[in-house]
């Protein structure tokens, strides 16, 4: 810019004398405006709901416990733990094939057996750990409640996480979980529910947190429906949709719970839109949005686990499917297929009953 043409008398051209300072002023104002806008958008107070959410998660993790996460809020959890002067043990399940991460994780695990298995991969390490009797006290799961189910536990909401329970919780236990989880979800409804607009800089964190709260509410509904509390279950499914309007699992569960409801057509249309938009398989749906209380889905899950060598988990899931549809021939045949290697007599009985 400083080499602009000169006039015939050798003086700077008017463009150089006027344009360069003007350009500097314009650029200065633009940079100042961008900085002010960024400070406004990234105002720490706008992220306070995420801080409160992280604090609530940390409050539910006892010293020495490990939390299995999807990594989306790990930064907030580490920062808040540091601020509180405590240590938090996180396992990011999405990095299960990342060799450097697995080597790092192996240096932090609590015993030699887990450290040695971790070098082979996250899945075999979790299989060893979650099959231990002490796992229910040592581990919590942030979002993928199926991790507990795959290892023969009932996944029960515990704060903003899931704990594994054996045997299934009693009706009294379910009532306690219902009241505690409902109070907790209600506290976060104003910040993450109702389709509110999220701060632009932190929007992806808010959306992920809202999806997690919706998943938690949906799985609470499944637990309540299993315990014979359909009205409370419906309330939980609706809250799941309040947090995340695309929660396809909650839509499926509402359709199954209230087949004559006036809102049925609306739920069905919303479900079709979500499936078309995201191209979800049933397995992806339950992973992202929570359990679908459907005997066919449970039976298919049982077959997949049996094929993967998780026989105990497959039998438990298959029995659950049969509980929901005791006279469904297809479910009976699937269950007989799952049981044929583990409980041959029961398998033969089911085949004979179908015949």
Short mmCIF file of C-alpha atoms in Angstrom, two decimals:
data_model
loop_
_atom_site.label_atom_id
_atom_site.label_comp_id
_atom_site.label_asym_id
_atom_site.label_seq_id
_atom_site.Cartn_x
_atom_site.Cartn_y
_atom_site.Cartn_z
CA UNK A 1 0.00 0.00 0.00
CA UNK A 2 2.90 2.36 0.68
CA UNK A 3 4.11 2.04 -2.94
CA UNK A 4 1.10 3.76 -4.51
CA UNK A 5 1.68 5.87 -7.66
CA UNK A 6 2.99 9.42 -7.22
CA UNK A 7 1.80 12.54 -9.00
CA UNK A 8 3.89 14.10 -11.74
CA UNK A 9 5.44 16.53 -9.22
CA UNK A 10 6.61 13.60 -7.07
CA UNK A 11 4.09 14.16 -4.37
CA UNK A 12 2.07 11.23 -2.92
CA UNK A 13 -1.15 10.62 -4.73
CA UNK A 14 -4.33 11.67 -2.93
CA UNK A 15 -5.31 8.02 -2.52
CA UNK A 16 -2.13 7.39 -0.54
CA UNK A 17 -2.52 10.49 1.65
CA UNK A 18 -6.17 9.80 2.50
CA UNK A 19 -6.81 6.09 1.88
CA UNK A 20 -4.09 4.52 4.02
CA UNK A 21 -5.06 6.25 7.30
CA UNK A 22 -8.72 5.62 6.58
CA UNK A 23 -8.01 1.95 5.96
CA UNK A 24 -6.10 1.75 9.24
CA UNK A 25 -9.03 3.31 11.10
CA UNK A 26 -11.54 0.92 9.50
CA UNK A 27 -9.40 -2.12 10.33
CA UNK A 28 -8.92 -0.93 13.90
CA UNK A 29 -12.66 -0.45 14.42
CA UNK A 30 -13.39 -3.88 12.90
CA UNK A 31 -10.90 -5.63 15.16
CA UNK A 32 -12.17 -3.78 18.22
CA UNK A 33 -15.77 -4.68 17.35
CA UNK A 34 -14.87 -8.35 16.84
CA UNK A 35 -13.08 -8.46 20.18
CA UNK A 36 -16.02 -6.87 22.00
CA UNK A 37 -18.47 -9.25 20.30
CA UNK A 38 -16.34 -12.26 21.20
CA UNK A 39 -16.09 -11.18 24.84
CA UNK A 40 -19.87 -10.73 24.95
CA UNK A 41 -20.53 -14.09 23.30
CA UNK A 42 -18.03 -15.96 25.48
CA UNK A 43 -19.15 -14.34 28.72
CA UNK A 44 -18.41 -16.87 31.43
CA UNK A 45 -21.76 -16.19 33.05
CA UNK A 46 -23.50 -17.52 29.99
CA UNK A 47 -21.80 -20.88 30.63
CA UNK A 48 -22.84 -21.08 34.27
CA UNK A 49 -25.45 -23.82 33.60
CA UNK A 50 -22.66 -26.03 32.24
CA UNK A 51 -20.57 -25.32 35.34
CA UNK A 52 -23.49 -26.27 37.59
CA UNK A 53 -24.02 -29.44 35.56
CA UNK A 54 -20.34 -30.41 35.91
CA UNK A 55 -20.47 -29.72 39.65
CA UNK A 56 -23.52 -31.96 39.99
CA UNK A 57 -21.79 -34.79 38.14
CA UNK A 58 -18.71 -34.45 40.34
CA UNK A 59 -20.86 -34.45 43.47
CA UNK A 60 -22.10 -37.91 42.49
CA UNK A 61 -18.62 -39.39 41.92
CA UNK A 62 -17.14 -40.64 45.17
CA UNK A 63 -13.37 -40.47 45.78
CA UNK A 64 -11.69 -43.34 43.97
CA UNK A 65 -14.64 -44.02 41.65
CA UNK A 66 -14.21 -43.99 37.88
CA UNK A 67 -16.62 -42.31 35.47
CA UNK A 68 -17.00 -43.63 31.92
CA UNK A 69 -17.92 -40.73 29.62
CA UNK A 70 -18.38 -39.86 25.96
CA UNK A 71 -15.81 -37.06 26.30
CA UNK A 72 -18.18 -34.19 25.51
CA UNK A 73 -18.02 -32.57 28.96
CA UNK A 74 -14.64 -33.90 30.14
CA UNK A 75 -12.99 -30.47 29.92
CA UNK A 76 -15.61 -28.95 32.22
CA UNK A 77 -15.29 -31.87 34.66
CA UNK A 78 -11.50 -31.59 34.83
CA UNK A 79 -11.60 -27.81 35.25
CA UNK A 80 -14.18 -27.93 38.01
CA UNK A 81 -12.39 -30.78 39.77
CA UNK A 82 -9.18 -28.74 39.69
CA UNK A 83 -11.05 -25.73 41.05
CA UNK A 84 -12.40 -27.87 43.88
CA UNK A 85 -8.96 -29.27 44.63
CA UNK A 86 -9.92 -32.88 43.97
CA UNK A 87 -9.02 -35.60 41.50
CA UNK A 88 -11.51 -37.07 39.07
CA UNK A 89 -10.93 -40.34 37.20
CA UNK A 90 -12.46 -40.30 33.71
CA UNK A 91 -12.49 -42.91 30.96
CA UNK A 92 -13.41 -41.51 27.54
CA UNK A 93 -15.09 -44.45 25.79
CA UNK A 94 -14.91 -42.72 22.38
CA UNK A 95 -11.10 -43.07 22.45
CA UNK A 96 -11.21 -46.83 22.83
CA UNK A 97 -9.06 -47.40 19.72
CA UNK A 98 -6.64 -44.56 20.30
CA UNK A 99 -3.33 -46.23 21.19
CA UNK A 100 -1.67 -43.23 22.90
CA UNK A 101 -4.79 -42.71 25.02
CA UNK A 102 -4.88 -46.39 26.01
CA UNK A 103 -1.22 -46.24 27.05
CA UNK A 104 -1.96 -43.16 29.14
CA UNK A 105 -5.03 -44.82 30.68
CA UNK A 106 -3.02 -47.92 31.56
CA UNK A 107 -0.76 -45.80 33.78
CA UNK A 108 -3.73 -44.62 35.84
CA UNK A 109 -5.85 -47.73 36.32
CA UNK A 110 -6.14 -49.10 39.86
CA UNK A 111 -4.58 -52.58 39.48
CA UNK A 112 -2.14 -54.57 37.40
CA UNK A 113 -4.71 -56.80 35.67
CA UNK A 114 -6.67 -53.86 34.28
CA UNK A 115 -3.48 -52.09 33.25
CA UNK A 116 -2.31 -55.11 31.27
CA UNK A 117 -5.67 -55.68 29.56
CA UNK A 118 -6.05 -51.96 28.72
CA UNK A 119 -3.17 -52.20 26.26
CA UNK A 120 -5.31 -54.60 24.19
CA UNK A 121 -8.23 -52.16 24.02
CA UNK A 122 -10.88 -50.41 26.04
CA UNK A 123 -13.61 -53.00 25.41
CA UNK A 124 -11.72 -56.00 26.84
CA UNK A 125 -10.61 -53.92 29.81
CA UNK A 126 -14.20 -52.86 30.58
CA UNK A 127 -15.38 -56.45 30.14
CA UNK A 128 -12.93 -57.63 32.79
CA UNK A 129 -13.71 -54.74 35.12
CA UNK A 130 -17.50 -54.73 34.87
CA UNK A 131 -17.67 -58.48 35.40
CA UNK A 132 -16.14 -58.04 38.82
CA UNK A 133 -18.42 -58.03 41.85
CA UNK A 134 -16.90 -54.73 43.02
CA UNK A 135 -17.62 -52.92 39.74
CA UNK A 136 -20.96 -51.55 40.96
CA UNK A 137 -19.12 -49.61 43.67
CA UNK A 138 -16.06 -48.63 41.62
CA UNK A 139 -17.62 -47.42 38.36
CA UNK A 140 -20.28 -45.01 37.17
CA UNK A 141 -21.40 -44.50 33.55
CA UNK A 142 -22.26 -41.06 32.24
CA UNK A 143 -24.41 -41.85 29.23
CA UNK A 144 -24.16 -45.34 27.67
CA UNK A 145 -26.33 -47.24 30.16
CA UNK A 146 -26.10 -50.33 27.92
CA UNK A 147 -22.61 -50.88 29.33
CA UNK A 148 -24.25 -52.01 32.57
CA UNK A 149 -26.93 -54.08 30.85
CA UNK A 150 -24.34 -55.89 28.72
CA UNK A 151 -22.69 -57.11 31.91
CA UNK A 152 -25.84 -58.35 33.62
CA UNK A 153 -26.74 -55.27 35.67
CA UNK A 154 -29.82 -53.06 35.77
CA UNK A 155 -28.81 -49.52 34.80
CA UNK A 156 -30.31 -47.17 37.38
CA UNK A 157 -30.11 -43.34 37.30
CA UNK A 158 -27.76 -42.15 40.02
CA UNK A 159 -27.49 -38.38 40.03
CA UNK A 160 -26.65 -37.40 36.45
CA UNK A 161 -25.08 -40.81 35.77
CA UNK A 162 -26.00 -44.49 35.76
CA UNK A 163 -25.08 -47.01 38.41
CA UNK A 164 -25.22 -50.79 37.97
CA UNK A 165 -27.50 -52.73 40.29
CA UNK A 166 -27.80 -56.47 40.96
CA UNK A 167 -30.46 -57.75 41.45
CA UNK A 168 -33.11 -55.46 39.99
CA UNK A 169 -34.15 -52.62 42.29
CA UNK A 170 -37.20 -53.15 44.49
CA UNK A 171 -40.34 -51.00 44.09
CA UNK A 172 -39.22 -48.99 47.12
CA UNK A 173 -35.81 -48.42 45.54
CA UNK A 174 -37.48 -47.31 42.30
CA UNK A 175 -39.58 -44.76 44.19
CA UNK A 176 -36.46 -43.28 45.79
CA UNK A 177 -34.69 -43.09 42.42
CA UNK A 178 -37.78 -41.49 40.86
CA UNK A 179 -37.99 -38.68 43.42
CA UNK A 180 -34.26 -37.96 43.42
CA UNK A 181 -33.87 -38.00 39.63
CA UNK A 182 -37.04 -36.02 39.04
CA UNK A 183 -35.90 -33.27 41.43
CA UNK A 184 -32.51 -33.15 39.73
CA UNK A 185 -33.91 -32.96 36.20
CA UNK A 186 -36.38 -30.27 37.24
CA UNK A 187 -33.51 -28.09 38.49
CA UNK A 188 -31.91 -28.11 35.03
CA UNK A 189 -35.12 -27.80 33.01
CA UNK A 190 -35.01 -23.98 32.90
CA UNK A 191 -31.45 -23.90 31.50
CA UNK A 192 -31.54 -26.83 29.08
CA UNK A 193 -35.21 -27.57 28.36
CA UNK A 194 -38.08 -26.00 26.48
CA UNK A 195 -36.21 -25.56 23.20
CA UNK A 196 -34.44 -22.46 24.51
CA UNK A 197 -31.74 -20.75 22.45
CA UNK A 198 -28.25 -21.58 23.69
CA UNK A 199 -25.28 -19.17 23.80
CA UNK A 200 -23.60 -19.37 20.37
CA UNK A 201 -20.01 -20.05 21.51
CA UNK A 202 -20.99 -22.83 23.93
CA UNK A 203 -24.00 -24.07 21.93
CA UNK A 204 -22.55 -27.50 21.11
CA UNK A 205 -21.85 -28.16 24.80
CA UNK A 206 -25.36 -27.06 25.76
CA UNK A 207 -26.90 -29.28 23.08
CA UNK A 208 -24.87 -32.29 24.20
CA UNK A 209 -25.81 -31.67 27.83
CA UNK A 210 -29.48 -31.35 26.89
CA UNK A 211 -29.32 -34.64 24.97
CA UNK A 212 -27.78 -36.33 28.00
CA UNK A 213 -30.52 -35.01 30.31
CA UNK A 214 -33.12 -36.26 27.83
CA UNK A 215 -31.49 -39.70 27.77
CA UNK A 216 -31.51 -39.78 31.57
CA UNK A 217 -35.20 -38.86 31.67
CA UNK A 218 -36.06 -41.48 29.04
CA UNK A 219 -34.27 -44.26 30.91
CA UNK A 220 -35.96 -43.19 34.14
CA UNK A 221 -39.25 -43.64 32.29
CA UNK A 222 -38.31 -47.18 31.21
CA UNK A 223 -37.39 -48.04 34.82
CA UNK A 224 -40.74 -46.67 36.03
CA UNK A 225 -42.71 -48.49 33.34
CA UNK A 226 -40.98 -51.75 34.26
CA UNK A 227 -41.97 -51.06 37.88
CA UNK A 228 -45.66 -50.69 36.95
CA UNK A 229 -45.85 -46.87 37.06
CA UNK A 230 -47.06 -45.98 33.55
CA UNK A 231 -48.28 -42.45 34.33
CA UNK A 232 -44.97 -41.49 35.94
CA UNK A 233 -43.16 -43.13 33.03
CA UNK A 234 -45.12 -41.01 30.55
CA UNK A 235 -44.20 -37.92 32.51
CA UNK A 236 -40.53 -38.85 32.27
CA UNK A 237 -40.74 -39.52 28.50
CA UNK A 238 -42.34 -36.10 27.97
CA UNK A 239 -39.57 -34.45 29.98
CA UNK A 240 -37.03 -36.24 27.77
CA UNK A 241 -38.64 -34.56 24.76
CA UNK A 242 -38.60 -31.21 26.56
CA UNK A 243 -34.83 -31.48 26.88
CA UNK A 244 -34.32 -32.89 23.39
CA UNK A 245 -37.15 -32.73 20.87
CA UNK A 246 -35.32 -35.30 18.70
CA UNK A 247 -35.21 -37.99 21.38
CA UNK A 248 -36.50 -40.81 19.20
CA UNK A 249 -36.39 -43.35 22.04
CA UNK A 250 -38.82 -41.26 24.10
CA UNK A 251 -41.11 -40.95 21.07
CA UNK A 252 -41.07 -44.73 20.58
CA UNK A 253 -41.79 -45.30 24.26
CA UNK A 254 -44.69 -42.85 24.28
CA UNK A 255 -46.18 -44.56 21.23
CA UNK A 256 -45.93 -47.92 22.97
CA UNK A 257 -47.23 -46.68 26.31
CA UNK A 258 -50.20 -44.65 25.03
CA UNK A 259 -51.45 -46.30 21.82
CA UNK A 260 -54.76 -44.40 21.96
CA UNK A 261 -53.35 -41.00 22.93
CA UNK A 262 -54.56 -37.99 20.91
CA UNK A 263 -50.95 -36.89 20.36
CA UNK A 264 -50.07 -40.20 18.70
CA UNK A 265 -50.04 -38.84 15.13
CA UNK A 266 -47.84 -35.93 16.19
CA UNK A 267 -45.37 -38.28 17.91
CA UNK A 268 -45.32 -40.57 14.89
CA UNK A 269 -44.66 -37.70 12.48
CA UNK A 270 -41.84 -36.40 14.67
CA UNK A 271 -40.29 -39.86 14.91
CA UNK A 272 -40.34 -40.26 11.13
CA UNK A 273 -38.62 -36.89 10.69
CA UNK A 274 -35.87 -37.74 13.17
CA UNK A 275 -35.19 -41.16 11.64
CA UNK A 276 -35.15 -39.71 8.12
CA UNK A 277 -32.84 -36.87 9.16
CA UNK A 278 -30.35 -38.94 11.15
CA UNK A 279 -30.71 -42.34 9.42
CA UNK A 280 -30.66 -44.07 12.79
CA UNK A 281 -30.56 -47.80 13.34
CA UNK A 282 -32.25 -49.14 16.51
CA UNK A 283 -28.82 -49.68 18.09
CA UNK A 284 -27.74 -46.11 17.39
CA UNK A 285 -31.07 -44.84 18.66
CA UNK A 286 -30.69 -46.49 22.05
CA UNK A 287 -27.06 -45.38 22.30
CA UNK A 288 -27.85 -41.72 21.60
CA UNK A 289 -31.26 -41.36 23.24
CA UNK A 290 -31.76 -44.20 25.74
CA UNK A 291 -33.61 -47.50 26.03
CA UNK A 292 -36.59 -48.39 23.85
CA UNK A 293 -39.01 -50.53 25.82
CA UNK A 294 -39.88 -52.93 23.04
CA UNK A 295 -39.69 -56.75 23.16
CA UNK A 296 -38.48 -56.99 19.57
CA UNK A 297 -35.63 -54.52 20.24
CA UNK A 298 -34.67 -56.40 23.40
CA UNK A 299 -34.74 -59.74 21.57
CA UNK A 300 -32.52 -58.46 18.73
CA UNK A 301 -30.13 -57.03 21.30
CA UNK A 302 -30.03 -60.40 23.07
CA UNK A 303 -29.13 -62.17 19.83
CA UNK A 304 -26.36 -59.66 19.10
CA UNK A 305 -24.87 -60.13 22.56
CA UNK A 306 -25.11 -63.92 22.29
CA UNK A 307 -23.26 -63.77 18.97
CA UNK A 308 -20.59 -61.63 20.66
CA UNK A 309 -20.08 -64.14 23.46
CA UNK A 310 -21.97 -62.17 26.15
CA UNK A 311 -24.18 -65.12 27.05
CA UNK A 312 -25.20 -64.04 30.56
CA UNK A 313 -26.19 -60.59 29.34
CA UNK A 314 -28.01 -62.08 26.34
CA UNK A 315 -30.07 -64.41 28.54
CA UNK A 316 -31.03 -61.56 30.89
CA UNK A 317 -32.07 -59.33 27.96
CA UNK A 318 -34.01 -62.16 26.33
CA UNK A 319 -35.90 -62.85 29.55
CA UNK A 320 -36.78 -59.17 29.73
CA UNK A 321 -38.13 -59.37 26.18
CA UNK A 322 -40.27 -62.35 27.11
CA UNK A 323 -41.58 -60.54 30.20
CA UNK A 324 -42.90 -57.81 27.92
CA UNK A 325 -44.43 -60.21 25.37
CA UNK A 326 -44.97 -63.64 26.98
CA UNK A 327 -47.15 -64.92 24.12
CA UNK A 328 -45.23 -63.42 21.20
CA UNK A 329 -44.09 -66.34 19.06
CA UNK A 330 -41.24 -64.44 17.41
CA UNK A 331 -39.84 -63.37 20.76
CA UNK A 332 -40.17 -66.91 22.11
CA UNK A 333 -38.21 -68.30 19.17
CA UNK A 334 -35.49 -65.69 19.58
CA UNK A 335 -35.26 -66.45 23.29
CA UNK A 336 -35.05 -70.19 22.60
CA UNK A 337 -32.21 -69.49 20.16
CA UNK A 338 -30.34 -67.50 22.84
CA UNK A 339 -30.91 -70.14 25.53
CA UNK A 340 -29.93 -73.17 23.49
CA UNK A 341 -26.28 -73.14 24.63
CA UNK A 342 -26.77 -71.90 28.19
CA UNK A 343 -30.06 -73.45 29.32
CA UNK A 344 -30.88 -76.31 26.97
CA UNK A 345 -33.95 -77.53 28.88
CA UNK A 346 -35.51 -74.07 28.93
CA UNK A 347 -34.76 -73.69 25.24
CA UNK A 348 -36.48 -76.99 24.38
CA UNK A 349 -39.51 -76.01 26.46
CA UNK A 350 -39.88 -72.76 24.57
CA UNK A 351 -39.59 -74.49 21.20
CA UNK A 352 -42.25 -77.01 22.28
CA UNK A 353 -44.52 -74.22 23.49
CA UNK A 354 -44.29 -72.46 20.13
CA UNK A 355 -45.00 -75.71 18.29
#
